[in-house]
mmCIF file of N, CA and C in Angstrom:
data_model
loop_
_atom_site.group_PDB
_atom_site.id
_atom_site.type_symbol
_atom_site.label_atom_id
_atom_site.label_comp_id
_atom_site.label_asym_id
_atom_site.label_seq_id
_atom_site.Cartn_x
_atom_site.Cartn_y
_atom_site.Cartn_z
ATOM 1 N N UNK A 1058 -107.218 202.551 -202.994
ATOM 2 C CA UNK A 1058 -107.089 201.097 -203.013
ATOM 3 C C UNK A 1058 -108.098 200.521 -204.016
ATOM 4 N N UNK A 1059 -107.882 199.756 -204.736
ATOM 5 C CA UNK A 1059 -108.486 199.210 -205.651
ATOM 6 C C UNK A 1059 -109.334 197.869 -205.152
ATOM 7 N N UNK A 1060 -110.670 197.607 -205.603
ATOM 8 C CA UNK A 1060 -111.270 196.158 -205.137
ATOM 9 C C UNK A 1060 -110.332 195.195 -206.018
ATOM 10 N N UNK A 1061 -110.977 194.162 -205.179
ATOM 11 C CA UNK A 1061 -110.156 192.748 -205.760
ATOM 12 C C UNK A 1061 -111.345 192.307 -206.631
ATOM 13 N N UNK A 1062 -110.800 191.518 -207.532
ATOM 14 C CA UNK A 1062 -111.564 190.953 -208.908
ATOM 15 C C UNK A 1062 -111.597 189.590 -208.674
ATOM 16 N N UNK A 1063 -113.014 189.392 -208.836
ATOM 17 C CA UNK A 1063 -113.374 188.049 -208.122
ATOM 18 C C UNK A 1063 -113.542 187.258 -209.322
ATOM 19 N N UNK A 1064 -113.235 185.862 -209.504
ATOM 20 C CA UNK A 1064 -113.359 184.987 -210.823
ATOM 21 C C UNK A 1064 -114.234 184.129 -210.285
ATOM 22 N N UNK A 1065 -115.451 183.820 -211.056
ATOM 23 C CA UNK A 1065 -116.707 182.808 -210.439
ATOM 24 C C UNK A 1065 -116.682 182.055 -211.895
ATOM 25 N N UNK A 1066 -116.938 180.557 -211.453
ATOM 26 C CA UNK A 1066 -116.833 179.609 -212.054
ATOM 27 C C UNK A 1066 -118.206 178.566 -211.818
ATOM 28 N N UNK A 1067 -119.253 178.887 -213.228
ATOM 29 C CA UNK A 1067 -120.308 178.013 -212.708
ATOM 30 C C UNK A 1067 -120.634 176.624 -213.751
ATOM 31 N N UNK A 1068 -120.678 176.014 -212.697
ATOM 32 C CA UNK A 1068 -120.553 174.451 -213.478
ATOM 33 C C UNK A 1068 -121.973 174.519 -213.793
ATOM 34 N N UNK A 1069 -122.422 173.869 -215.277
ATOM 35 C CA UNK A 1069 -124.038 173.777 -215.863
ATOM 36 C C UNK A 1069 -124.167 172.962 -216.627
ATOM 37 N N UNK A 1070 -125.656 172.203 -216.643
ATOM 38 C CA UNK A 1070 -126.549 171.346 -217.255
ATOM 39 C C UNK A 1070 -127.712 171.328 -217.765
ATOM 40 N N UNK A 1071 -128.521 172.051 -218.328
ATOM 41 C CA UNK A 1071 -129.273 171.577 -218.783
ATOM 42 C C UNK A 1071 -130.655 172.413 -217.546
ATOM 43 N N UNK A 1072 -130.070 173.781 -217.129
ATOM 44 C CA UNK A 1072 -130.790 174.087 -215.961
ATOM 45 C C UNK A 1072 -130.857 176.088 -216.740
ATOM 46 N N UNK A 1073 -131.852 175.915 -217.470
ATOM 47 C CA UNK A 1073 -131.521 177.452 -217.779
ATOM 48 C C UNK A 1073 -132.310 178.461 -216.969
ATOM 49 N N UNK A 1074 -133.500 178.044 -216.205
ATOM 50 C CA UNK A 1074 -134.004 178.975 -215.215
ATOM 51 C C UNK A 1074 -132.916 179.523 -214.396
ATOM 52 N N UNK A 1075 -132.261 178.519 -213.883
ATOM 53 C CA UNK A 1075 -131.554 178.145 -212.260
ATOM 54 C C UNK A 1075 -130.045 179.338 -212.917
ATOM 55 N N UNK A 1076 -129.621 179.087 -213.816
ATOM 56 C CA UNK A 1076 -128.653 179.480 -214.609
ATOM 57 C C UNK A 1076 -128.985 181.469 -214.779
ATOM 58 N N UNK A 1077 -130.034 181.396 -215.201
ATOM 59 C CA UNK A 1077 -130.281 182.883 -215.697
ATOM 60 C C UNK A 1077 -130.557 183.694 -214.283
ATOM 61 N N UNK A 1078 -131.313 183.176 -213.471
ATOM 62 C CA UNK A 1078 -131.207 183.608 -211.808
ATOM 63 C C UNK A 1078 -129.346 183.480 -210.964
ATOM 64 N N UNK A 1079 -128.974 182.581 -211.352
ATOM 65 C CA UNK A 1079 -127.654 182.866 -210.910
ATOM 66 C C UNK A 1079 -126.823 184.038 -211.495
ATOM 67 N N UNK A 1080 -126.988 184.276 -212.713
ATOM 68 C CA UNK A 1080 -126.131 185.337 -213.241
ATOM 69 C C UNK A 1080 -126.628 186.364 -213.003
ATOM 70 N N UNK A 1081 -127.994 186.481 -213.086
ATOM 71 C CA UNK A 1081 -128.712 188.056 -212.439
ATOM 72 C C UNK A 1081 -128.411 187.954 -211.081
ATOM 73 N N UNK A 1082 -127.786 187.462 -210.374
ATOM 74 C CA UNK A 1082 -127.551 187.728 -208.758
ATOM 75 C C UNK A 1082 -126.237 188.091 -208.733
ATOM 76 N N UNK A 1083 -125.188 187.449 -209.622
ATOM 77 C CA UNK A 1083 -123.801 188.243 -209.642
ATOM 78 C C UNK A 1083 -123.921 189.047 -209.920
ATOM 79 N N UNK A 1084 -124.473 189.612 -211.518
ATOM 80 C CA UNK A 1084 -124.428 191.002 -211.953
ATOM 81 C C UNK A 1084 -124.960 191.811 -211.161
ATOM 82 N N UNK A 1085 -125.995 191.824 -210.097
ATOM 83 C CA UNK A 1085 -126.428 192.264 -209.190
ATOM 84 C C UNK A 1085 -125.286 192.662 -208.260
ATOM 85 N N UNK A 1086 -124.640 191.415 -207.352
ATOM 86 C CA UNK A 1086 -123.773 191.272 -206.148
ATOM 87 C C UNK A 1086 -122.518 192.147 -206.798
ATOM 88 N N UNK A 1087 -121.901 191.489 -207.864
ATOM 89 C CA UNK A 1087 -120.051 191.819 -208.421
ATOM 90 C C UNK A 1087 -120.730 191.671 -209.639
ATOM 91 N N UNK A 1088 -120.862 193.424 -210.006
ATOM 92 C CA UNK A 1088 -120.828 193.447 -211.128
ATOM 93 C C UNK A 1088 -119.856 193.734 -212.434
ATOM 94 N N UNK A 1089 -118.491 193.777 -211.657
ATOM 95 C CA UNK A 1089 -116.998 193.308 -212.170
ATOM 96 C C UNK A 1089 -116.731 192.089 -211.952
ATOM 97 N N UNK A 1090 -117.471 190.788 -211.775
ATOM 98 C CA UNK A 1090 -116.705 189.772 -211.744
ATOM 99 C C UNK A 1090 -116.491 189.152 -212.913
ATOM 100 N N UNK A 1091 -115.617 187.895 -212.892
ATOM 101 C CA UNK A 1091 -114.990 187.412 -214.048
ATOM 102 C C UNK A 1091 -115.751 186.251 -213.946
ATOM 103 N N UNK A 1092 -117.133 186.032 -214.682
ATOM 104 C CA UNK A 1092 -117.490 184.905 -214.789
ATOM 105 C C UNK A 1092 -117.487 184.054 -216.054
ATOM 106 N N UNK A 1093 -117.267 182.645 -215.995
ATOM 107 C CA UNK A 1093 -117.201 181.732 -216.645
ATOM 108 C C UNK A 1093 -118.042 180.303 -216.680
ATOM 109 N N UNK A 1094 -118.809 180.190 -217.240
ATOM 110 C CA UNK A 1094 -119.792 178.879 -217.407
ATOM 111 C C UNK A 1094 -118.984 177.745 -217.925
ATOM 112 N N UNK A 1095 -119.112 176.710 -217.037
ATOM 113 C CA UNK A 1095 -118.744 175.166 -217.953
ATOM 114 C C UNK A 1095 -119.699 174.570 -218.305
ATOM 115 N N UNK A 1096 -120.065 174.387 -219.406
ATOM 116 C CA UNK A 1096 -121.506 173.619 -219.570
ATOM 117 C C UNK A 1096 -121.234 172.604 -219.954
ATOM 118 N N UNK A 1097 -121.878 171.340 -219.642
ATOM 119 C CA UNK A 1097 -121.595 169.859 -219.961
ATOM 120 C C UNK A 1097 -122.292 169.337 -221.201
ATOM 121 N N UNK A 1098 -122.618 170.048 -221.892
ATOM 122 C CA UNK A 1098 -123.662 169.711 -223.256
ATOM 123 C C UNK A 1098 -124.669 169.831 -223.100
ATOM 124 N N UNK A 1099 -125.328 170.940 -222.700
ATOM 125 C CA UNK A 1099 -126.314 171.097 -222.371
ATOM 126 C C UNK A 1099 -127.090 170.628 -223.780
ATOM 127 N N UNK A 1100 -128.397 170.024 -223.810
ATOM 128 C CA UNK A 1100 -129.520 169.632 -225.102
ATOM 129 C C UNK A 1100 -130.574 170.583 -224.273
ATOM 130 N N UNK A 1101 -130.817 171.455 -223.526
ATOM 131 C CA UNK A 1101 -131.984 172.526 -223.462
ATOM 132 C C UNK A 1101 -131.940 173.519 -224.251
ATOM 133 N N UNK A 1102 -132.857 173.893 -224.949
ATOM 134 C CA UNK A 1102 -133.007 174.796 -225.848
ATOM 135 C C UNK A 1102 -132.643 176.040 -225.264
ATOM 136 N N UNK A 1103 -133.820 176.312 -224.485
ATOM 137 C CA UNK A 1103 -133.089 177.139 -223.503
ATOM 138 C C UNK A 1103 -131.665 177.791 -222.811
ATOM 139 N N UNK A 1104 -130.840 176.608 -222.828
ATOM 140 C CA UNK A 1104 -129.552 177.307 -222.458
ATOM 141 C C UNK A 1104 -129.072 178.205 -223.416
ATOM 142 N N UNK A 1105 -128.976 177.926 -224.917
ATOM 143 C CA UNK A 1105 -128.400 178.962 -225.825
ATOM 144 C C UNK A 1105 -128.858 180.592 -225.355
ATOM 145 N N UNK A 1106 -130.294 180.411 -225.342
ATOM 146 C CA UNK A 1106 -130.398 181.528 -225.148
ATOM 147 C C UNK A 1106 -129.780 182.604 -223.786
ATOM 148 N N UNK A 1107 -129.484 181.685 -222.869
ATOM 149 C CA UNK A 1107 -129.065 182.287 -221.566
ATOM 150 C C UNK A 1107 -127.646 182.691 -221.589
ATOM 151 N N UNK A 1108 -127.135 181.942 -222.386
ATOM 152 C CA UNK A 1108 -125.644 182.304 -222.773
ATOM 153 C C UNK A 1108 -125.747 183.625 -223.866
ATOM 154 N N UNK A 1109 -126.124 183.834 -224.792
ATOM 155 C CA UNK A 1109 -126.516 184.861 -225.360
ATOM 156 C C UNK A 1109 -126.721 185.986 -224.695
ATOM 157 N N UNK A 1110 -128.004 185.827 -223.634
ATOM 158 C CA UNK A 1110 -128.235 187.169 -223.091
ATOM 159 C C UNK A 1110 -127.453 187.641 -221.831
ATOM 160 N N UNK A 1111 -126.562 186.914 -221.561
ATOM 161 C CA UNK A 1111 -125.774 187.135 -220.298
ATOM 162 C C UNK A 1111 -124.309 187.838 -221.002
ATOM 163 N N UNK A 1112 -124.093 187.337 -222.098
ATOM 164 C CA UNK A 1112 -122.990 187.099 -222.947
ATOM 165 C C UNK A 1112 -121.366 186.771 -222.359
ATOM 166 N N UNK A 1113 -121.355 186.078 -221.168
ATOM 167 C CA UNK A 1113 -120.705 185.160 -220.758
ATOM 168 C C UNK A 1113 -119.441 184.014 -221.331
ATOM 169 N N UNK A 1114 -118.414 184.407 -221.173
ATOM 170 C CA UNK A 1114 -117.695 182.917 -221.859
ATOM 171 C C UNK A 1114 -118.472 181.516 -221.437
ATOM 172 N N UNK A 1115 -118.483 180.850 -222.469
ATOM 173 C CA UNK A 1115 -118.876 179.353 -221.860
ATOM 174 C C UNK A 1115 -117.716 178.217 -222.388
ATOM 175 N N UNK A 1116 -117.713 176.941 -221.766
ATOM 176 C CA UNK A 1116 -116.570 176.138 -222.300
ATOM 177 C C UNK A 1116 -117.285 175.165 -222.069
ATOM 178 N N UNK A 1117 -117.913 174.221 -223.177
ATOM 179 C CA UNK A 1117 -118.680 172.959 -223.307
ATOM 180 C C UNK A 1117 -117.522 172.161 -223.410
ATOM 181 N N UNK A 1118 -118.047 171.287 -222.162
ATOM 182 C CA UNK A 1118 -117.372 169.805 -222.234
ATOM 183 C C UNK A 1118 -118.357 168.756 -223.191
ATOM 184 N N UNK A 1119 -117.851 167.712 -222.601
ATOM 185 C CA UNK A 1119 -118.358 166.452 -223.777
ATOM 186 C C UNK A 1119 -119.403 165.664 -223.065
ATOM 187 N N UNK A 1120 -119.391 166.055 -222.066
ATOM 188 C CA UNK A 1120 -120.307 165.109 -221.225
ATOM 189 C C UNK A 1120 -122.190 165.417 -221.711
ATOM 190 N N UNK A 1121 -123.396 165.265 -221.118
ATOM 191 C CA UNK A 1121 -124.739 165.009 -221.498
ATOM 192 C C UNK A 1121 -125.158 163.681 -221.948
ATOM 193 N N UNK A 1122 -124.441 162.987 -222.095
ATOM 194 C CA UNK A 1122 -124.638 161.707 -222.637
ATOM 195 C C UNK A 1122 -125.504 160.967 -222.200
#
């Protein structure tokens, strides 16, 4: 029997500690899951880099304003 493939969907702002601890706890928990970041425009410097080292799809909306 095969596991089921879990799709996690994390909504983000401008939070790259909170962000880089969340993804080290999936890759930890399901380390087959299908994760995906929405980031709202993040302006933290920081986030680039968390997306980088996770290497994660991300899909920036328009929002930060």
């Amino acid at each position: 029997m095969t596991k089921p493939k879990i799709r996690v969907a994390i909504f983000s702002y401008n939070r790259p500690d909170h962000l880089a601890n969340c993804l080290t706890s999936l890759r930890d928990l399901w380390p087959d899951a299908d994760v995906v970041i929405y980031d709202d425009n993040s302006k933290h410097p920081g986030m680039k880099k968390v997306f980088q080292k996770f290497g994660v799809p991300v899909v920036v909306g328009k929002g930060g304003t």
